[in-house]
mmCIF file of C-alpha atoms and ligand atoms in Angstrom:
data_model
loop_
_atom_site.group_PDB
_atom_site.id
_atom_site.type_symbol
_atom_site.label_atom_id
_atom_site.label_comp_id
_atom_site.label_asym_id
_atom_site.label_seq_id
_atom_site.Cartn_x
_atom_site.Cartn_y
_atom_site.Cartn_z
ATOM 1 C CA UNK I 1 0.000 0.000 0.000
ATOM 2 C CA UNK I 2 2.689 2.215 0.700
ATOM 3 C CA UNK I 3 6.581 2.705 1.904
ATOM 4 C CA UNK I 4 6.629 1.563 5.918
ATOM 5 C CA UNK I 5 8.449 4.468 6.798
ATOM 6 C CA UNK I 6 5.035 5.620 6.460
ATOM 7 C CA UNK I 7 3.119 3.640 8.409
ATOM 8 C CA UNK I 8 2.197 4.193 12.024
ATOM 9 C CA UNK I 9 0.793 0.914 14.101
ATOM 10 C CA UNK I 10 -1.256 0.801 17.711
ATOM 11 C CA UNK I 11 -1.715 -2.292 19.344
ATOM 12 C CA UNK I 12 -4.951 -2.315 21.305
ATOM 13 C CA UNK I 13 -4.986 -3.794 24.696
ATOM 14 C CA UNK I 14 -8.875 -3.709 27.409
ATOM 15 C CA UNK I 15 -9.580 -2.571 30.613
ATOM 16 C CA UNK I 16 -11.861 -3.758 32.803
ATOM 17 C CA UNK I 17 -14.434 -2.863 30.392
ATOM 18 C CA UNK I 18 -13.463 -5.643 27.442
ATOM 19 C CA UNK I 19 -10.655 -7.732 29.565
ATOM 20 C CA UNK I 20 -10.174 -9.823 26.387
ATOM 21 C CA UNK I 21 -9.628 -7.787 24.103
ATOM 22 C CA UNK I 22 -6.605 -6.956 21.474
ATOM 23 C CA UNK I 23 -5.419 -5.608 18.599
ATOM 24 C CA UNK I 24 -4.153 -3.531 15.641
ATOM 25 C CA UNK I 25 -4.388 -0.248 14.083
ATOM 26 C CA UNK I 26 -2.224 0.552 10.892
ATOM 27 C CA UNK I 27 -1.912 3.808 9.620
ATOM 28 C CA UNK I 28 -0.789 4.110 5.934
ATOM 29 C CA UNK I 29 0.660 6.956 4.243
ATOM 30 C CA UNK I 30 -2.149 7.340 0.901
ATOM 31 C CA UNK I 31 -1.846 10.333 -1.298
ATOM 32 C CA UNK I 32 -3.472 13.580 0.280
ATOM 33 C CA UNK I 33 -3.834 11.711 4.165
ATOM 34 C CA UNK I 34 -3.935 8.115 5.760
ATOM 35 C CA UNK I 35 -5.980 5.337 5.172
ATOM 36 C CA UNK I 36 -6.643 3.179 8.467
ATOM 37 C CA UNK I 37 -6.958 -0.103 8.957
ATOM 38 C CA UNK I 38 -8.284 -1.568 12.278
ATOM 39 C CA UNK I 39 -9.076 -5.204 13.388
ATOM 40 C CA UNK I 40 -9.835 -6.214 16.992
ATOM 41 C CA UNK I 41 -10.889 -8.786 18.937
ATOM 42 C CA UNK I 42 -13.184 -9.093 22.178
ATOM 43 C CA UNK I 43 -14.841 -6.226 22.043
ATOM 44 C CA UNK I 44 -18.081 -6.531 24.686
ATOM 45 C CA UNK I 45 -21.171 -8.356 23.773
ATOM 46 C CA UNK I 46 -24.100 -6.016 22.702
ATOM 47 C CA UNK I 47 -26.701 -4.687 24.853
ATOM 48 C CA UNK I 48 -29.403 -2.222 23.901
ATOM 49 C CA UNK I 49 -29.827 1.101 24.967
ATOM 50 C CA UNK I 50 -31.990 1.699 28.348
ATOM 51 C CA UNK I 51 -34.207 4.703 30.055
ATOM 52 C CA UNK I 52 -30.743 6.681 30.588
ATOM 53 C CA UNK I 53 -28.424 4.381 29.937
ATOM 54 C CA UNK I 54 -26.753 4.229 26.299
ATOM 55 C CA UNK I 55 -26.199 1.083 24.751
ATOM 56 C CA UNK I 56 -22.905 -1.436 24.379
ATOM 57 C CA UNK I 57 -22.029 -1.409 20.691
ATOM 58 C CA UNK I 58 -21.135 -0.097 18.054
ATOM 59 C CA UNK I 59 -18.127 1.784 19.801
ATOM 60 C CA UNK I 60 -17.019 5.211 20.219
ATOM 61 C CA UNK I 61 -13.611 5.181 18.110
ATOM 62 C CA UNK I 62 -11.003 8.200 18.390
ATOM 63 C CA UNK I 63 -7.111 9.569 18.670
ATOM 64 C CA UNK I 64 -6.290 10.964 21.706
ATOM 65 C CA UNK I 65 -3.943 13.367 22.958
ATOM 66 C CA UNK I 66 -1.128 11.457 24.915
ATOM 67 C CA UNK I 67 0.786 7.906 24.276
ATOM 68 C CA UNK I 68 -0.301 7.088 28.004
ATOM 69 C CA UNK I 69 -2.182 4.066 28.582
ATOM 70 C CA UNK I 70 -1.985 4.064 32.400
ATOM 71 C CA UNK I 71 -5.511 2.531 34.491
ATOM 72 C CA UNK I 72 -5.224 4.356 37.724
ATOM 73 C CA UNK I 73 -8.838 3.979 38.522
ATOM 74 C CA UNK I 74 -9.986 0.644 36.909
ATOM 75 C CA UNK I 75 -13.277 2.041 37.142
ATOM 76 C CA UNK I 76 -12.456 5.119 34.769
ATOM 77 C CA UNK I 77 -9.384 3.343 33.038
ATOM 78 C CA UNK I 78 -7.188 5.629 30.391
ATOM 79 C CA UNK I 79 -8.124 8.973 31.646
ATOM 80 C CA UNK I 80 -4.036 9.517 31.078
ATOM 81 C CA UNK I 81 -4.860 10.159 27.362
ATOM 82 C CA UNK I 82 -6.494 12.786 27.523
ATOM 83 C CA UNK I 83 -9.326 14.006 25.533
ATOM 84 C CA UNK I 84 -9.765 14.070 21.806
ATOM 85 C CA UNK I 85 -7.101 15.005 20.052
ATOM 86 C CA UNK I 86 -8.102 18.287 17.857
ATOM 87 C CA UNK I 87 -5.081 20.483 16.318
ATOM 88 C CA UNK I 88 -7.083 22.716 14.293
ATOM 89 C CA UNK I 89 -9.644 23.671 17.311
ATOM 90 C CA UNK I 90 -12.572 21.984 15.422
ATOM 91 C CA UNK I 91 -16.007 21.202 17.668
ATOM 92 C CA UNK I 92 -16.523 17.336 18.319
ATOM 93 C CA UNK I 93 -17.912 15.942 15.300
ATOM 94 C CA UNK I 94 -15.031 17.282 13.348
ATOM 95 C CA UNK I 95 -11.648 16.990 15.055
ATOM 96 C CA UNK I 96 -8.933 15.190 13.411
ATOM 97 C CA UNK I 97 -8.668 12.363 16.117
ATOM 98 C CA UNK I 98 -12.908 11.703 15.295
ATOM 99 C CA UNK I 99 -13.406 8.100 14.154
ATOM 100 C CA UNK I 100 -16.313 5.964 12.746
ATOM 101 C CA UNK I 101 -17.745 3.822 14.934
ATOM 102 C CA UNK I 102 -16.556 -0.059 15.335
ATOM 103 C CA UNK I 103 -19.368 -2.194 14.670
ATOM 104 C CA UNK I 104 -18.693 -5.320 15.918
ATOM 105 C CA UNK I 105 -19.497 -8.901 15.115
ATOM 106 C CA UNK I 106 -19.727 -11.585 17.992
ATOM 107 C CA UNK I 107 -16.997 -9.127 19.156
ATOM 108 C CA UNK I 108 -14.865 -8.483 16.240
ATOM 109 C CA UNK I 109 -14.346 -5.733 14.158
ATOM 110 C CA UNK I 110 -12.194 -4.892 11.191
ATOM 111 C CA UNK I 111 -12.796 -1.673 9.653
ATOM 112 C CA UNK I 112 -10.826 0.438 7.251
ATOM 113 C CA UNK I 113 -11.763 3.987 6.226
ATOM 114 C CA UNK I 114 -9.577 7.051 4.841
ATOM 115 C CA UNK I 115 -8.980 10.418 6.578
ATOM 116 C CA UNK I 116 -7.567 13.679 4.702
ATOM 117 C CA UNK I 117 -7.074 15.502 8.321
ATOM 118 C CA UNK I 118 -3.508 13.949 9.238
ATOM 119 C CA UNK I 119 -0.347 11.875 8.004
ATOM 120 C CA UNK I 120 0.672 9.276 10.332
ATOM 121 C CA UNK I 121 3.800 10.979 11.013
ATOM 122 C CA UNK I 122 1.134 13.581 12.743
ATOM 123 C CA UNK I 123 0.168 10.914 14.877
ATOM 124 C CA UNK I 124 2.932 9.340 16.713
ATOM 125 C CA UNK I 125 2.886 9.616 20.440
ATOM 126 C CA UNK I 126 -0.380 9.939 20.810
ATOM 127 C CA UNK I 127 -3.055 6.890 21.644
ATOM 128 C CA UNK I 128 -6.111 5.038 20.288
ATOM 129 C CA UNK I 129 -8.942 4.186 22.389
ATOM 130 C CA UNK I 130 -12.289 2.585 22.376
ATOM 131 C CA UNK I 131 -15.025 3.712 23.974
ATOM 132 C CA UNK I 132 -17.769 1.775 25.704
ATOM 133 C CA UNK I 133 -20.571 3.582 23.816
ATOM 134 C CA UNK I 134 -21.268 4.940 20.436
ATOM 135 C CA UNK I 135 -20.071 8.832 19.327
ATOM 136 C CA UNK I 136 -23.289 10.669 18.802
ATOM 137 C CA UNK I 137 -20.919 13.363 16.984
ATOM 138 C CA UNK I 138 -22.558 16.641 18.457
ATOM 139 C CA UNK I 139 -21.917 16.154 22.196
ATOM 140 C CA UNK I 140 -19.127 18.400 23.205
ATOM 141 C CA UNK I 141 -16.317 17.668 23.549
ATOM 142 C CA UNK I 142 -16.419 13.615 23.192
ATOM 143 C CA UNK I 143 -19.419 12.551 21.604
ATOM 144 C CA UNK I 144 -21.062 10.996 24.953
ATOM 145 C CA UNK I 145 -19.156 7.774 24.276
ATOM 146 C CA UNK I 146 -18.505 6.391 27.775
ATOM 147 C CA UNK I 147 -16.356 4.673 29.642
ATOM 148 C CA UNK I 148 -12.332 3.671 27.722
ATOM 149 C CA UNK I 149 -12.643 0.008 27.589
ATOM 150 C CA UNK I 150 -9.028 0.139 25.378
ATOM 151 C CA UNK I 151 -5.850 2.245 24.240
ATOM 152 C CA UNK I 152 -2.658 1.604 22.568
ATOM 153 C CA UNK I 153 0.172 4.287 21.952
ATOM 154 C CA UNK I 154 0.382 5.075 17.981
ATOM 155 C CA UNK I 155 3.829 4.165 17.029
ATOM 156 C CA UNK I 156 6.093 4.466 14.070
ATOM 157 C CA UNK I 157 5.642 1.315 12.722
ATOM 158 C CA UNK I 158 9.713 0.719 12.303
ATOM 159 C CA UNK I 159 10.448 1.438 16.213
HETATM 160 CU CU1 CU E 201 -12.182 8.715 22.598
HETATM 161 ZN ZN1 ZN E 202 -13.943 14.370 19.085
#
């Protein structure tokens, strides 16, 4: 697809949230941005939205700020990444680090989609993570997606 000094990589690991879960995001260098390509593994089972509660699935998909994938409350695990990351001060719905949703399939997903906002050189440092919820893409400023159930620092792929 392209040279692999132009790829950036993420390996996903869960919290509490999705305790089996792993695996990949590749970032590939395309003409004018990146194309990504994610697959994962044992992402929670589905469960429909309640009164006030919002349901399990598909799930809230976005780059964050900081490489840190630290759980210091297992409760509210990956807070260390920070919020959404956003370089060009955009509203929710429209940062850079804004995802589709994963929709998943007896817990897997694989999804590939292309982005114009960033180069995966942009990228490195910072983290993935997956959200309990789905984005509703208006709520400010994350898209009232839930609880972190995984991360993984974005890489250059070489390293
Ligand atoms: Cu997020
Ligand atoms: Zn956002």
């Amino acid at each position: 697809m392209s040279n692999m000094m132009n790829t950036a990589y993420a390996k996903l690991s869960g919290s509490i949230y999705a305790p089996n879960l792993f695996g990949n995001v590749y970032f590939y260098s395309v003409e004018d941005g990146t194309e990504v390509y994610v697959e994962v593994w044992g992402l929670p089972t589905y469960k429909p939205a309640t009164n006030g509660e919002q349901p399990i699935s598909p799930f809230g998909f976005h780059i964050h700020d900081y490489g840190i994938c630290d759980i210091t409350d297992p409760m509210d695990p990956y807070t260390s990444a920070g919020g959404h990351w956003n370089p060009t001060d955009q509203p929710h719905g429209n940062h850079a680090g804004d995802f589709p949703v994963l929709f998943s399939n007896n817990g897997y997903a694989r999804m590939s989609f292309f982005t114009d906002k960033f180069k995966p050189i942009d990228i490195i440092g910072k983290s993935v993570i997956i959200h309990q919820n789905p984005d509703d893409y208006r709520t400010q400023p994350s898209g009232n997606s839930g609880k972190r159930i995984a991360c993984g620092v974005i890489y250059n792929h070489l390293n």
